[in-house]
PDB file of C-alpha atoms and ligand atoms in Angstrom:
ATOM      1  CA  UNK A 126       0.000   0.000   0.000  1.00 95.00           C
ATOM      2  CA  UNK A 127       1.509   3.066  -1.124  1.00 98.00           C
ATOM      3  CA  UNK A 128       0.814   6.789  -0.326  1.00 98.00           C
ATOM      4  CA  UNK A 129       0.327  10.628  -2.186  1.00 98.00           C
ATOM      5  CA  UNK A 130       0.118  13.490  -1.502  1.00 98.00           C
ATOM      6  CA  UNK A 131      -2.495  16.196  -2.905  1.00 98.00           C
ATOM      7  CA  UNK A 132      -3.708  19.540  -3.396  1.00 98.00           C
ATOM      8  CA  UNK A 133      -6.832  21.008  -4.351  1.00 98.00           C
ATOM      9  CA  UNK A 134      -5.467  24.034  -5.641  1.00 98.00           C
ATOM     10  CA  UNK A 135      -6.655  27.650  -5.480  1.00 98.00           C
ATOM     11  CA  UNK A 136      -8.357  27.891  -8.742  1.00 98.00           C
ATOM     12  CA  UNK A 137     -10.632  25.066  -7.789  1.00 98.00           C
ATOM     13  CA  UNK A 138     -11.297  25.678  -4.490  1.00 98.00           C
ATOM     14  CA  UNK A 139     -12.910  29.112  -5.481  1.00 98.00           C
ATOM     15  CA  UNK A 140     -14.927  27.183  -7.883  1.00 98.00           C
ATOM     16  CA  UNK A 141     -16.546  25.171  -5.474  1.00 98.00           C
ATOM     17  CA  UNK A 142     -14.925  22.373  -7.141  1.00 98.00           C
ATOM     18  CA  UNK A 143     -13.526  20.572  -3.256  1.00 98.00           C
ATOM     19  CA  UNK A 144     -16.579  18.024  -3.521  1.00 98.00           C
ATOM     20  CA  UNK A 145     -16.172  17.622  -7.038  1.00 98.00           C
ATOM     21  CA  UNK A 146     -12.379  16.277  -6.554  1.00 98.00           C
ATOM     22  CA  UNK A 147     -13.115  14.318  -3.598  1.00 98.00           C
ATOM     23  CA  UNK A 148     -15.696  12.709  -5.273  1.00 98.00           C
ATOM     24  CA  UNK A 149     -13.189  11.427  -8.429  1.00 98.00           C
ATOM     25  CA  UNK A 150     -10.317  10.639  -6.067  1.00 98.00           C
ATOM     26  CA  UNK A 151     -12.814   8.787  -4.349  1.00 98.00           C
ATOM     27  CA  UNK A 152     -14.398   6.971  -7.364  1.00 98.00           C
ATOM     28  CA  UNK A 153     -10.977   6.241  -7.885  1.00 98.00           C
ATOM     29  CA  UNK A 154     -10.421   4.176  -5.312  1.00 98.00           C
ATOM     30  CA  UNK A 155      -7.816   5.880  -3.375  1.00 98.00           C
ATOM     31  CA  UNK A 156      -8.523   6.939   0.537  1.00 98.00           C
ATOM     32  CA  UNK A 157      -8.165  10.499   1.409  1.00 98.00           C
ATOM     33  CA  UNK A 158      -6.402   9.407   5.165  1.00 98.00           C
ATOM     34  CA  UNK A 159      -5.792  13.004   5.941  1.00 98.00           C
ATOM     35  CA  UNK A 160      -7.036  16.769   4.748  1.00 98.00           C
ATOM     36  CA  UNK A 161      -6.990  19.968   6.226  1.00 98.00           C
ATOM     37  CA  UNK A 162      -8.026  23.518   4.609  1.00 98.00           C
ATOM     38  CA  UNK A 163      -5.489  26.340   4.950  1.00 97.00           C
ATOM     39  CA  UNK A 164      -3.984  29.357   3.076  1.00 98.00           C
ATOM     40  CA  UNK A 165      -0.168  28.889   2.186  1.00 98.00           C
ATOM     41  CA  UNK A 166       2.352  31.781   3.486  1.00 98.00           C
ATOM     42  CA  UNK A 167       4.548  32.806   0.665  1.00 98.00           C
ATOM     43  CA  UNK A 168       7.357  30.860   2.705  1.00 98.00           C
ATOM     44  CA  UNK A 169       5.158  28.177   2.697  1.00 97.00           C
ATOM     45  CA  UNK A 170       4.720  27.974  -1.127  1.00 98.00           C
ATOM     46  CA  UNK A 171       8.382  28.589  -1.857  1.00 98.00           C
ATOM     47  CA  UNK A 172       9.483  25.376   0.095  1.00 97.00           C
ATOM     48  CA  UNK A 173       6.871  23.833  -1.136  1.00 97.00           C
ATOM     49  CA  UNK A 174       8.261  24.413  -5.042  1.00 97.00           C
ATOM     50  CA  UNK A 175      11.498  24.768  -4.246  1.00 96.00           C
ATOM     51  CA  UNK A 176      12.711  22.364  -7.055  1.00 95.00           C
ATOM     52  CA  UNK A 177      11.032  25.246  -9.378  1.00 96.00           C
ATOM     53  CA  UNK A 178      13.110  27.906  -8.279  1.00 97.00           C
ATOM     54  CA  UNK A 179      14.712  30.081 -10.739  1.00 96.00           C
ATOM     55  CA  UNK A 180      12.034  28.279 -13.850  1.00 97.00           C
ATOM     56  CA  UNK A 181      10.332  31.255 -15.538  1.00 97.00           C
ATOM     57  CA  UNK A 182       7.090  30.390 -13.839  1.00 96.00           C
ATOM     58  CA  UNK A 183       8.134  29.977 -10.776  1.00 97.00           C
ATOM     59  CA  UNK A 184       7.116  33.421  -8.935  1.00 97.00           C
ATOM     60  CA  UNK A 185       3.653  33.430 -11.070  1.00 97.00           C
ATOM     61  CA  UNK A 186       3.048  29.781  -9.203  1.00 98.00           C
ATOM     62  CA  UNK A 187       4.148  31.160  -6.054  1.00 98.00           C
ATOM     63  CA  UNK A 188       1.686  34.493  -6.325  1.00 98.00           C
ATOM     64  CA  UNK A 189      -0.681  31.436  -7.827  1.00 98.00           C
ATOM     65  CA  UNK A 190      -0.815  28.900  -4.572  1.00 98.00           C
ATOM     66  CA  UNK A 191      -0.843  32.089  -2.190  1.00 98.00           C
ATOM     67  CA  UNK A 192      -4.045  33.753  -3.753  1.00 98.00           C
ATOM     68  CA  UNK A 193      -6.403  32.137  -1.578  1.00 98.00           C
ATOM     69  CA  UNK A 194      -7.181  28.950   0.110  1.00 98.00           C
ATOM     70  CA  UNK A 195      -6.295  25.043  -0.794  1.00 98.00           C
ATOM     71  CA  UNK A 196      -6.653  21.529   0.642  1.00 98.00           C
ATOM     72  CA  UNK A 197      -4.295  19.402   1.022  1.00 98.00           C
ATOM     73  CA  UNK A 198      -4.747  15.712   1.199  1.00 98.00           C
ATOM     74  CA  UNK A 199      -2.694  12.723   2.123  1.00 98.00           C
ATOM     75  CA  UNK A 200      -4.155   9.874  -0.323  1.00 98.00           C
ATOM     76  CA  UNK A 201      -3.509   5.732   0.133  1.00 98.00           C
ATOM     77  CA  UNK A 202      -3.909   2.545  -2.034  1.00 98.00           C
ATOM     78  CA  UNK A 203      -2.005   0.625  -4.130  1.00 98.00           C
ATOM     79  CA  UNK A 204       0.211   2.224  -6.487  1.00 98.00           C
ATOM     80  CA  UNK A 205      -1.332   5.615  -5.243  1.00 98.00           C
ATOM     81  CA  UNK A 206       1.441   7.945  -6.752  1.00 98.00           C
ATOM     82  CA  UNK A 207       1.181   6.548 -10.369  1.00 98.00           C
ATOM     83  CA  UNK A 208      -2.884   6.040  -9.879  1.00 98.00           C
ATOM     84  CA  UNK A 209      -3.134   9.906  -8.960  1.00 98.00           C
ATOM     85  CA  UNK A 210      -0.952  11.147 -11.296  1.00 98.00           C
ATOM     86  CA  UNK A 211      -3.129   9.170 -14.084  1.00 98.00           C
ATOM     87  CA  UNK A 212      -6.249  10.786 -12.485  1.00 98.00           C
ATOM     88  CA  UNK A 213      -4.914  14.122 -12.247  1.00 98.00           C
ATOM     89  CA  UNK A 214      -3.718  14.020 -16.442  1.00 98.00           C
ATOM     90  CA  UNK A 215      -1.076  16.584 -17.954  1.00 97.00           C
ATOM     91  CA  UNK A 216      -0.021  19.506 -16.474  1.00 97.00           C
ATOM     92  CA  UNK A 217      -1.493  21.480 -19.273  1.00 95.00           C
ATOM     93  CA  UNK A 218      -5.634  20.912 -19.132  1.00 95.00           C
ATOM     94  CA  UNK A 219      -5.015  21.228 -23.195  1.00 95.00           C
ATOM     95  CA  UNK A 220      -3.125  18.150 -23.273  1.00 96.00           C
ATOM     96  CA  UNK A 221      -4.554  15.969 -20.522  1.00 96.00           C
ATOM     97  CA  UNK A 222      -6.754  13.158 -21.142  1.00 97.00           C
ATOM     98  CA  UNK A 223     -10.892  13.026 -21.244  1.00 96.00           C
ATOM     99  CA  UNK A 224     -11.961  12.200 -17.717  1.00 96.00           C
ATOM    100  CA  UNK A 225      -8.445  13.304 -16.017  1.00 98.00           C
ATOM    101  CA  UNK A 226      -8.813  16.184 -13.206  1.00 98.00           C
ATOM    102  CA  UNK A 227      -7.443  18.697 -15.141  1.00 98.00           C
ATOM    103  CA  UNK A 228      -9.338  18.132 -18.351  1.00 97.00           C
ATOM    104  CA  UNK A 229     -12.386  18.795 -16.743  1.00 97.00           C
ATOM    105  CA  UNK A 230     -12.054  21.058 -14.428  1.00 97.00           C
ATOM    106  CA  UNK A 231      -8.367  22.609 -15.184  1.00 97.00           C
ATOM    107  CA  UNK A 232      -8.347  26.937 -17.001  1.00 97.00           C
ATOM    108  CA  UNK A 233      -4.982  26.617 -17.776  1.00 97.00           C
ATOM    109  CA  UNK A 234      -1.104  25.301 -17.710  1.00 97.00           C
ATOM    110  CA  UNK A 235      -1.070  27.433 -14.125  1.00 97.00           C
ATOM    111  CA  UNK A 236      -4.553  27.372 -12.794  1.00 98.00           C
ATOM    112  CA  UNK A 237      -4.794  23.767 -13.111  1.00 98.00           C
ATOM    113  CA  UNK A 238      -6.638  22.933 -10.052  1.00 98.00           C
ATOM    114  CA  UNK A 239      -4.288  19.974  -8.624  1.00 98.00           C
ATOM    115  CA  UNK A 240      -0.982  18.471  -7.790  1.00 98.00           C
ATOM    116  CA  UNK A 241       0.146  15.158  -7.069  1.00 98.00           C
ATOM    117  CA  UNK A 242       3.433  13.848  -5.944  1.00 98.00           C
ATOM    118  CA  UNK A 243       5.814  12.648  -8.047  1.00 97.00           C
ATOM    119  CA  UNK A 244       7.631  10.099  -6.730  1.00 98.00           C
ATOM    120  CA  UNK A 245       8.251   8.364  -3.996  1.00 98.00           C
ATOM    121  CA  UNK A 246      10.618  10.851  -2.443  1.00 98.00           C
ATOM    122  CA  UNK A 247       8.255  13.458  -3.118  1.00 97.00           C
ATOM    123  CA  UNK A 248       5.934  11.768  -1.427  1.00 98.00           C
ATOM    124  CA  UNK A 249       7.441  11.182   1.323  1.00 97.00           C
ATOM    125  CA  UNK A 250       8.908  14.793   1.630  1.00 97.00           C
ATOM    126  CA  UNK A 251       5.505  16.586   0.747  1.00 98.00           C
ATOM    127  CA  UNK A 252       3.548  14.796   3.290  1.00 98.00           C
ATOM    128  CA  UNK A 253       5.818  15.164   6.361  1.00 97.00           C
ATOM    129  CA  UNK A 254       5.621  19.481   4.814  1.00 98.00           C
ATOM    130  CA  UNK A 255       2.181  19.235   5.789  1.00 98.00           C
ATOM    131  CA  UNK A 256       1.034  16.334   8.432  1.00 97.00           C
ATOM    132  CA  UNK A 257       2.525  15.620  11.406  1.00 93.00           C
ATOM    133  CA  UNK A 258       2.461  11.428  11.864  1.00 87.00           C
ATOM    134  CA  UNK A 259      -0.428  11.916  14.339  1.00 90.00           C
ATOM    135  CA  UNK A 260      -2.816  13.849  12.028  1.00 93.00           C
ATOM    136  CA  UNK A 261      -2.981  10.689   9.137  1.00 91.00           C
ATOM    137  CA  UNK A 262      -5.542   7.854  10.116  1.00 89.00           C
TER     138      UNK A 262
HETATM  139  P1  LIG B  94       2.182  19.560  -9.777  1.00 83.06           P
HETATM  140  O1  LIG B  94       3.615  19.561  -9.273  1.00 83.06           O
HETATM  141  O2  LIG B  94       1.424  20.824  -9.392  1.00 83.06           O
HETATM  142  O3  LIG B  94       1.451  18.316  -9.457  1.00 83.06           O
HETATM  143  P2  LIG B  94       3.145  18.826 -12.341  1.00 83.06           P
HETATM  144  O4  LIG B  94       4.057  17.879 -11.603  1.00 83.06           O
HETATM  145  O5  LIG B  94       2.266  18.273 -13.418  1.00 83.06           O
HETATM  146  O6  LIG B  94       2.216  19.615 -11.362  1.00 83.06           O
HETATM  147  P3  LIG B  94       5.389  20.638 -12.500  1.00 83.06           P
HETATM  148  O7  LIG B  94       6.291  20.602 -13.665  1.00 83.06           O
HETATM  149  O8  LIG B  94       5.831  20.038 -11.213  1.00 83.06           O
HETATM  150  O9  LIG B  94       3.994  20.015 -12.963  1.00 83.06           O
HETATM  151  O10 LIG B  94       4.982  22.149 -12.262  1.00 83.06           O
HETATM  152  C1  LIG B  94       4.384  22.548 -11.032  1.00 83.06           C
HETATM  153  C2  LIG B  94       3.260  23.516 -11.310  1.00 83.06           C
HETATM  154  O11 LIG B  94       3.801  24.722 -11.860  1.00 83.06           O
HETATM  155  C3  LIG B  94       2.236  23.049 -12.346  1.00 83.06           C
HETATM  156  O12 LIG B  94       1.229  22.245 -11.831  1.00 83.06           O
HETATM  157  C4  LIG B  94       1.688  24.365 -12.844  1.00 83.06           C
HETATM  158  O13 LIG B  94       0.693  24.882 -11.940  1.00 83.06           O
HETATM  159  C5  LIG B  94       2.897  25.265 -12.796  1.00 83.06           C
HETATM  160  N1  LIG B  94       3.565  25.316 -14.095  1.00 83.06           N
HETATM  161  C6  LIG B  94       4.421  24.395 -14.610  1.00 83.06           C
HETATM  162  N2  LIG B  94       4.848  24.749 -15.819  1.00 83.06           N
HETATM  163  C7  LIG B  94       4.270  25.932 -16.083  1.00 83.06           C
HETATM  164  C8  LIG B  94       4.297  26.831 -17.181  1.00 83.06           C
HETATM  165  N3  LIG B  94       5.034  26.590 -18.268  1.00 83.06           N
HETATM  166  N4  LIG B  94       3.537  27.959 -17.107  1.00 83.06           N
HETATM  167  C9  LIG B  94       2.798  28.231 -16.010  1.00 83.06           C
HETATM  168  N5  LIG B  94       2.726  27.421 -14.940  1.00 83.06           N
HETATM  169  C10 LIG B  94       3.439  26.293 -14.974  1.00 83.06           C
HETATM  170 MG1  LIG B  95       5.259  18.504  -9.967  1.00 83.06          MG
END
């Protein structure tokens, strides 16, 4: 059994588009074992994309993930990293599958509603950014 972590990212959350998410991950098959709601620091969002830094779009994310509120999720099943990335589809909406996250609900390459780990390391590192051992069930 394998864990992911995920965002529901600004975009979407001022759509109203939470439920909407949860309900595909869901669907899915993958267990949301931990979510909280908060509003990432600028601090918080550099760290966060830190392997961005210096990319051209890497302040315009920043400014992006800081604009308002997201949730953040801690996913589990088998092969969850791989599984969410396949829901999620391309970064760009244009090129991501019918049916994927970000076909469907994705505006643009930025405002594309969700992240997903990775990798394994990711993961791992992304989770323990946001959840302390005692807030996952
Ligand atoms: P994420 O890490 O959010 O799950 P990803 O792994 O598909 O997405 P990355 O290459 O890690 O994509 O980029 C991180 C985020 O930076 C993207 O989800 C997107 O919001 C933004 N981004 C990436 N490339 C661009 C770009 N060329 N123009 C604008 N925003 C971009
Ligand atoms: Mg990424």
């Amino acid at each position: 059994i394998e864990r992911t972590f995920s965002i529901v990212k600004p975009d979407a959350v001022k759509r109203n588009l939470i439920g909407a998410i949860y309900q595909r991950i869901e669907a899915a098959g993958l267990q949301i074992v931990a979510a909280k709601m908060l509003h990432l620091t600028k601090e918080q969002a550099q760290g966060f994309y830190a392997e961005h830094e210096g990319k051209p779009f890497y302040d315009g994310l920043v400014e992006f993930m800081t604009s308002g509120p997201v949730t953040v999720q801690v996913l589990e099943g088998e092969n969850a990293i791989t599984r969410y990335r396949e829901l999620m589809g391309k970064t760009n909406p244009e090129e991501a599958a019918c049916g994927t996250l970000r076909a469907d609900f994705a505006e643009s390459m930025r405002f594309n509603s969700v992240h997903g780990s990775d990798s394994p390391a990711s993961a791992e590192r992304e989770i323990a950014y946001f959840f302390a051992g005692d807030e996952i069930c």
